[in-house]
CSV table of C-alpha atoms in Angstrom, one decimal:
chain,number,residue,atom,x,y,z
A,1,MET,CA,3.4,18.4,19.5
A,2,SER,CA,3.4,17.2,23.4
A,3,GLU,CA,6.4,14.1,24.6
A,4,ASN,CA,2.9,11.9,24.8
A,5,GLU,CA,2.4,12.7,21.3
A,6,LYS,CA,6.1,12.4,19.9
A,7,ARG,CA,6.2,8.3,21.0
A,8,THR,CA,6.6,5.9,18.0
A,9,LEU,CA,3.2,4.4,17.4
A,10,VAL,CA,4.0,2.1,14.9
A,11,GLU,CA,7.9,0.4,13.7
A,12,VAL,CA,8.1,-2.1,11.2
A,13,ARG,CA,12.0,-3.4,11.1
A,14,ASP,CA,13.3,-5.2,7.7
A,15,LEU,CA,9.6,-6.4,6.7
A,16,LYS,CA,9.4,-8.8,4.2
A,17,GLN,CA,6.6,-10.1,2.1
A,18,TYR,CA,7.2,-12.7,-0.9
A,19,PHE,CA,4.7,-14.8,-2.5
A,20,ASP,CA,5.3,-18.0,-4.1
A,21,VAL,CA,4.2,-17.9,-8.2
A,22,ASN,CA,3.5,-20.9,-10.2
A,23,VAL,CA,6.5,-20.6,-13.2
A,24,GLY,CA,6.4,-24.1,-14.6
A,25,MET,CA,5.7,-28.0,-13.7
A,26,PHE,CA,5.5,-27.9,-9.8
A,27,LYS,CA,7.9,-25.3,-9.9
A,28,THR,CA,7.7,-21.7,-7.5
A,29,ARG,CA,9.7,-18.4,-7.7
A,30,PRO,CA,9.4,-16.0,-4.9
A,31,LEU,CA,7.8,-12.9,-6.0
A,32,LYS,CA,9.3,-10.6,-3.7
A,33,ALA,CA,6.9,-7.8,-3.5
A,34,VAL,CA,8.1,-6.2,-0.2
A,35,ASP,CA,12.0,-6.8,0.2
A,36,GLY,CA,13.5,-5.7,4.0
A,37,VAL,CA,11.5,-2.2,4.5
A,38,SER,CA,11.9,-0.5,8.0
A,39,PHE,CA,10.4,2.5,9.0
A,40,SER,CA,8.8,4.0,11.9
A,41,ILE,CA,5.5,6.5,12.6
A,42,LYS,CA,5.1,8.6,15.6
A,43,LYS,CA,1.9,9.2,17.4
A,44,GLY,CA,0.0,12.0,15.6
A,45,GLU,CA,2.1,11.7,12.7
A,46,THR,CA,1.6,11.2,8.9
A,47,LEU,CA,4.0,8.7,6.7
A,48,GLY,CA,3.4,9.2,3.5
A,49,LEU,CA,4.4,6.4,1.2
A,50,VAL,CA,4.8,6.6,-2.9
A,51,GLY,CA,6.0,4.9,-5.8
A,52,GLU,CA,5.3,3.7,-9.2
A,53,SER,CA,2.2,1.4,-9.6
A,54,GLY,CA,3.8,-2.4,-8.5
A,55,CYS,CA,6.3,-1.6,-6.0
A,56,GLY,CA,4.9,-2.9,-3.3
A,57,LYS,CA,3.4,0.4,-1.7
A,58,THR,CA,-0.7,-1.7,-1.0
A,59,THR,CA,1.8,-4.8,0.6
A,60,VAL,CA,3.4,-2.9,3.0
A,61,GLY,CA,0.0,-1.2,4.3
A,62,ARG,CA,-1.9,-5.3,4.2
A,63,THR,CA,1.2,-6.7,5.7
A,64,LEU,CA,1.7,-4.2,8.5
A,65,LEU,CA,-1.8,-4.7,9.1
A,66,HIS,CA,-1.4,-9.0,8.8
A,67,LEU,CA,-4.0,-8.7,5.9
A,68,TYR,CA,-1.0,-10.8,4.8
A,69,THR,CA,1.0,-13.1,7.1
A,70,PRO,CA,4.4,-11.5,6.8
A,71,THR,CA,7.4,-13.3,5.3
A,72,ALA,CA,9.7,-12.1,7.6
A,73,GLY,CA,10.6,-8.9,9.9
A,74,GLU,CA,9.2,-7.1,13.0
A,75,ILE,CA,5.9,-4.8,13.3
A,76,LEU,CA,5.5,-2.9,16.8
A,77,PHE,CA,2.7,-1.2,17.9
A,78,ASP,CA,3.2,0.9,20.6
A,79,GLY,CA,6.4,-0.6,21.5
A,80,LYS,CA,4.6,-4.1,21.9
A,81,PRO,CA,5.5,-6.9,18.9
A,82,VAL,CA,2.2,-7.9,17.1
A,83,LYS,CA,3.4,-11.9,16.4
A,84,THR,CA,0.1,-14.1,18.1
A,85,LYS,CA,-3.5,-14.1,17.7
A,86,GLU,CA,-4.2,-12.6,19.8
A,87,ASP,CA,-1.5,-9.5,19.8
A,88,ILE,CA,-3.3,-9.3,16.3
A,89,LEU,CA,-7.1,-9.5,17.4
A,90,ASN,CA,-5.5,-6.7,20.0
A,91,PHE,CA,-4.0,-4.8,17.3
A,92,ARG,CA,-6.9,-4.5,14.9
A,93,LYS,CA,-9.3,-2.9,17.3
A,94,LYS,CA,-6.1,-0.1,17.4
A,95,ALA,CA,-5.6,-0.3,13.8
A,96,THR,CA,-7.5,-0.6,10.6
A,97,MET,CA,-7.7,0.6,6.8
A,98,VAL,CA,-9.5,2.3,4.6
A,99,PHE,CA,-9.4,0.7,0.8
A,100,GLN,CA,-8.8,2.1,-2.5
A,101,ASP,CA,-11.7,1.4,-4.2
A,102,PRO,CA,-15.0,2.5,-2.9
A,103,TYR,CA,-16.7,0.2,-5.2
A,104,SER,CA,-15.6,-3.0,-4.2
A,105,SER,CA,-14.6,-2.7,-0.4
A,106,LEU,CA,-18.4,-2.2,0.6
A,107,ASN,CA,-20.7,-5.2,0.8
A,108,PRO,CA,-23.2,-4.2,-1.9
A,109,ARG,CA,-26.0,-6.6,0.4
A,110,MET,CA,-25.8,-4.4,3.7
A,111,THR,CA,-27.2,-1.4,4.2
A,112,VAL,CA,-25.2,1.1,5.1
A,113,SER,CA,-25.6,1.1,9.1
A,114,ASP,CA,-24.8,-2.7,9.1
A,115,ILE,CA,-21.5,-1.6,6.8
A,116,ILE,CA,-20.8,1.1,9.7
A,117,GLY,CA,-21.6,-1.4,12.8
A,118,GLU,CA,-19.6,-4.9,11.4
A,119,PRO,CA,-16.6,-3.9,13.3
A,120,LEU,CA,-18.6,-3.1,16.3
A,121,ASP,CA,-20.7,-6.2,16.2
A,122,ILE,CA,-17.3,-8.8,15.5
A,123,HIS,CA,-16.0,-6.8,18.8
A,124,ARG,CA,-18.8,-6.0,20.6
A,125,MET,CA,-18.5,-3.0,21.5
A,126,TYR,CA,-22.1,-2.0,22.2
A,127,ALA,CA,-24.2,-2.6,25.2
A,128,ASP,CA,-27.5,-2.3,23.6
A,129,LYS,CA,-28.9,-1.9,20.0
A,130,GLN,CA,-30.1,1.6,20.8
A,131,GLN,CA,-26.2,2.5,21.9
A,132,ARG,CA,-25.2,0.9,18.2
A,133,HIS,CA,-27.6,3.1,16.5
A,134,ASP,CA,-26.4,6.1,18.2
A,135,ARG,CA,-22.7,5.2,17.6
A,136,ILE,CA,-23.4,4.6,13.7
A,137,LEU,CA,-25.7,8.2,13.6
A,138,GLU,CA,-22.2,9.5,15.4
A,139,LEU,CA,-19.7,8.0,13.0
A,140,MET,CA,-22.1,9.1,9.9
A,141,GLU,CA,-22.2,12.4,11.1
A,142,HIS,CA,-18.3,12.4,11.9
A,143,VAL,CA,-17.7,11.9,7.7
A,144,GLY,CA,-20.3,14.4,6.6
A,145,LEU,CA,-23.3,11.8,6.1
A,146,ASN,CA,-26.8,12.1,6.6
A,147,SER,CA,-28.5,9.8,9.5
A,148,GLU,CA,-31.3,9.2,6.1
A,149,HIS,CA,-28.6,7.0,4.6
A,150,ALA,CA,-27.9,4.3,7.1
A,151,ALA,CA,-31.0,2.2,5.7
A,152,ARG,CA,-29.8,2.7,2.3
A,153,TYR,CA,-27.4,0.5,0.0
A,154,ALA,CA,-23.8,1.6,-1.0
A,155,HIS,CA,-24.9,1.5,-5.0
A,156,GLU,CA,-27.3,4.4,-4.5
A,157,PHE,CA,-24.2,6.4,-3.2
A,158,SER,CA,-21.6,8.4,-5.4
A,159,GLY,CA,-17.9,7.7,-5.3
A,160,GLY,CA,-17.2,9.9,-2.8
A,161,GLN,CA,-19.9,9.3,-0.9
A,162,ARG,CA,-18.8,5.5,-0.6
A,163,GLN,CA,-15.9,6.1,0.3
A,164,ARG,CA,-17.1,8.0,3.6
A,165,ILE,CA,-18.9,5.0,4.2
A,166,GLY,CA,-15.7,3.0,4.1
A,167,ILE,CA,-13.8,5.9,6.6
A,168,ALA,CA,-16.9,5.9,8.7
A,169,ARG,CA,-16.5,1.9,8.8
A,170,ALA,CA,-12.7,2.5,9.9
A,171,LEU,CA,-13.4,4.7,12.6
A,172,ALA,CA,-16.1,2.5,14.6
A,173,LEU,CA,-13.6,1.1,17.0
A,174,ASN,CA,-12.1,4.5,18.0
A,175,PRO,CA,-8.7,3.3,16.4
A,176,GLU,CA,-5.1,4.7,17.0
A,177,PHE,CA,-3.6,4.3,13.3
A,178,ILE,CA,-5.2,3.9,10.2
A,179,VAL,CA,-3.5,2.7,6.9
A,180,CYS,CA,-5.0,4.9,4.1
A,181,ASP,CA,-4.5,2.8,0.9
A,182,GLU,CA,-4.9,5.1,-2.0
A,183,PRO,CA,-8.5,6.2,-0.5
A,184,VAL,CA,-8.7,9.4,-3.3
A,185,SER,CA,-7.5,7.8,-6.2
A,186,ALA,CA,-10.7,6.1,-7.1
A,187,LEU,CA,-12.4,9.6,-6.8
A,188,ASP,CA,-13.0,13.0,-9.3
A,189,VAL,CA,-10.3,15.5,-8.2
A,190,SER,CA,-13.2,17.8,-7.0
A,191,ILE,CA,-14.3,15.1,-4.3
A,192,GLN,CA,-10.5,14.2,-3.7
A,193,ALA,CA,-9.7,17.8,-1.9
A,194,GLN,CA,-13.0,17.2,0.0
A,195,VAL,CA,-11.5,13.9,1.2
A,196,ILE,CA,-8.5,15.0,2.0
A,197,ASN,CA,-9.4,17.8,3.9
A,198,MET,CA,-12.0,15.3,6.0
A,199,PHE,CA,-8.6,13.2,7.0
A,200,ASP,CA,-6.8,16.4,8.4
A,201,GLU,CA,-9.8,17.7,10.2
A,202,LEU,CA,-10.5,13.7,11.8
A,203,GLN,CA,-6.8,13.5,12.5
A,204,GLU,CA,-7.1,16.5,14.2
A,205,GLN,CA,-9.6,15.9,16.2
A,206,MET,CA,-9.1,12.1,17.5
A,207,GLY,CA,-5.0,12.5,17.5
A,208,LEU,CA,-5.4,9.8,14.4
A,209,THR,CA,-1.7,8.5,12.9
A,210,TYR,CA,-1.7,7.9,9.0
A,211,LEU,CA,0.3,5.3,6.7
A,212,PHE,CA,-1.0,7.4,3.8
A,213,ILE,CA,-0.1,5.1,0.3
A,214,ALA,CA,-0.4,6.8,-2.5
A,215,HIS,CA,1.2,7.7,-6.5
A,216,ASP,CA,0.3,11.1,-6.3
A,217,ILE,CA,3.2,12.9,-4.8
A,218,LEU,CA,1.2,16.3,-4.5
A,219,VAL,CA,-2.0,14.7,-2.2
A,220,VAL,CA,1.2,13.3,-0.2
A,221,ARG,CA,2.9,16.6,0.3
A,222,HIS,CA,0.0,18.2,1.4
A,223,ILE,CA,-1.2,15.8,3.9
A,224,SER,CA,2.1,14.1,5.4
A,225,ASP,CA,4.5,15.2,7.6
A,226,ARG,CA,7.3,13.0,6.3
A,227,ILE,CA,7.2,11.0,3.1
A,228,ALA,CA,9.0,7.4,2.2
A,229,VAL,CA,9.4,6.2,-1.4
A,230,MET,CA,9.9,2.9,-2.7
A,231,TYR,CA,11.4,1.2,-5.4
A,232,LEU,CA,10.6,-2.8,-6.5
A,233,GLY,CA,9.5,-3.7,-3.2
A,234,LYS,CA,12.4,-1.6,-1.3
A,235,MET,CA,12.6,2.0,0.5
A,236,VAL,CA,14.9,4.5,-1.7
A,237,GLU,CA,14.5,7.6,0.4
A,238,LEU,CA,12.7,8.8,3.6
A,239,ALA,CA,12.8,12.7,4.9
A,240,ASP,CA,10.5,15.3,6.2
A,241,ALA,CA,7.9,16.7,3.4
A,242,ARG,CA,9.2,19.3,2.3
A,243,GLU,CA,12.8,18.3,2.5
A,244,ILE,CA,12.1,15.7,0.3
A,245,TYR,CA,10.0,17.8,-1.9
A,246,ASP,CA,12.9,20.8,-2.5
A,247,HIS,CA,15.8,18.7,-1.9
A,248,PRO,CA,15.5,15.1,-3.4
A,249,LEU,CA,19.0,13.2,-2.8
A,250,HIS,CA,18.0,9.9,-4.9
A,251,PRO,CA,17.8,9.7,-8.6
A,252,TYR,CA,14.7,8.0,-8.3
A,253,THR,CA,13.0,10.9,-6.3
A,254,LYS,CA,14.4,12.9,-8.0
A,255,SER,CA,12.8,12.1,-11.6
A,256,LEU,CA,9.4,11.5,-9.5
A,257,MET,CA,9.9,15.2,-8.4
A,258,SER,CA,10.9,17.0,-11.5
A,259,ALA,CA,7.5,15.3,-12.8
A,260,VAL,CA,5.5,17.1,-10.4
A,261,PRO,CA,3.3,19.7,-12.0
A,262,GLN,CA,4.1,23.9,-11.3
A,263,PRO,CA,1.3,26.4,-11.7
A,264,ASP,CA,4.1,29.0,-12.1
A,265,PRO,CA,4.8,29.0,-15.9
A,266,LYS,CA,8.2,30.3,-15.3
A,267,VAL,CA,9.1,28.2,-12.5
A,268,ALA,CA,7.4,25.2,-15.2
A,269,ARG,CA,9.9,26.0,-18.2
A,270,ALA,CA,13.0,26.2,-15.9
A,271,ASN,CA,12.3,22.7,-14.4
A,272,LYS,CA,14.3,19.7,-16.4
A,273,ARG,CA,12.0,16.8,-16.6
A,274,ILE,CA,13.8,13.7,-15.7
A,275,VAL,CA,12.9,11.3,-17.8
A,276,LEU,CA,13.7,7.4,-17.3
A,277,SER,CA,14.4,4.8,-19.6
A,278,GLY,CA,13.2,1.1,-19.8
A,279,ASP,CA,10.3,-0.2,-17.9
A,280,ILE,CA,10.6,-1.7,-14.1
A,281,PRO,CA,11.7,-5.0,-14.2
A,282,SER,CA,9.9,-7.6,-13.0
A,283,PRO,CA,10.2,-8.4,-9.0
A,284,LEU,CA,10.0,-12.0,-10.1
A,285,ASN,CA,13.3,-11.2,-11.8
A,286,ALA,CA,14.9,-8.2,-10.0
A,287,PRO,CA,18.0,-7.0,-10.9
A,288,SER,CA,21.1,-7.8,-8.7
A,289,GLY,CA,22.4,-5.1,-6.2
A,290,CYS,CA,20.5,-1.7,-6.5
A,291,PRO,CA,17.2,-2.5,-8.1
A,292,PHE,CA,16.8,0.8,-9.5
A,293,ARG,CA,20.1,0.8,-11.6
A,294,THR,CA,18.5,-0.7,-14.9
A,295,ARG,CA,16.8,2.6,-15.1
A,296,CYS,CA,19.5,4.9,-13.5
A,297,PRO,CA,21.7,7.1,-15.7
A,298,HIS,CA,24.1,7.7,-13.1
A,299,ALA,CA,24.6,3.2,-12.3
A,300,THR,CA,28.5,2.0,-12.1
A,301,ALA,CA,29.5,-1.4,-12.2
A,302,ALA,CA,29.4,-1.2,-8.1
A,303,CYS,CA,25.6,-0.7,-8.6
A,304,ALA,CA,25.1,-4.4,-9.8
A,305,GLU,CA,27.2,-5.8,-6.6
A,306,ALA,CA,25.5,-5.1,-3.7
A,307,MET,CA,22.3,-3.5,-2.6
A,308,PRO,CA,23.0,0.0,-1.0
A,309,GLU,CA,22.6,0.7,2.7
A,310,PHE,CA,19.8,2.7,3.4
A,311,LYS,CA,21.2,5.0,6.0
A,312,GLU,CA,21.1,8.6,7.2
A,313,VAL,CA,22.4,11.2,4.9
A,314,SER,CA,21.6,14.1,7.2
A,315,PRO,CA,19.9,14.4,10.1
A,316,GLY,CA,16.3,12.7,9.5
A,317,HIS,CA,16.8,12.5,6.1
A,318,PHE,CA,17.6,8.8,4.7
A,319,ALA,CA,18.6,7.1,1.5
A,320,ALA,CA,19.7,4.0,-0.6
A,321,CYS,CA,22.4,5.0,-3.1
A,322,HIS,CA,26.1,4.1,-3.3
A,323,ARG,CA,27.0,7.2,-5.0
A,324,ILE,CA,24.6,9.5,-2.7
A,325,ALA,CA,27.8,11.6,-2.2
A,326,GLU,CA,29.1,12.4,-5.6
A,327,LEU,CA,25.4,13.2,-6.9
A,328,ASN,CA,24.6,15.5,-4.3
């Protein structure tokens, strides 16, 4: 990476996203979907965000792009805070999202040409109709779609092709940053590899920066430079992809890594599966202190008293656990 590429492009500081949930007669309680998450992503880098369903991964991505108004915290893009309506409008020209479900994220009443061209229309990014048409065909070519597909509707395509349409739409404004919200989880396994490789190629060609959200650790490891692990709205570990895969520190991350299938039968037999007991607590009634303590085999009374600090344990390796030194 050059010095220019090493600069921090996206920074999130103590991000919180609470939703008021009705719990009875005129009573509401905050559901803490994201509770004090901080991270940064350098230009040209891919940060993988993993965790169980309901841990707040998607909410982080949507809040980051201001699809949800953040409850608290700060979002900086290229060193500048994103706060006002004007900031958000400018930010959305440079940052976009690929959604999880290619079936529901595309308007069934619009042709492929209109779906891909919609961001161009909203931000008036063309001089005439011919320029718009040429740009749409160029985007379709980027993602492996034929020009004759332009006049068709989304329901005429397979899941993999629909996701390619969604990716072409995300690339329309030449963004620098893309939030990929589980972009391959709804696709067949045979198609997943094609789409993942396409993300890699697009990143190389266009210098893109990704926040790649997924629950499949093997997919995240393949595409990510660094991996962040979330549990119940909080970040519990963050490190380089190889480091977190080979040397996980947090008990939750160790459990996740032990569940990854091993292709070598000898390694698979020697691998000790760490099975967690109990269910994930509700974010409406999160446990005191460390959110993982109710399922952690190493929890002590101290874990119930205070949330452990998310700190740097070794260079570039962050974790939040009171007993991190004892357990590693």
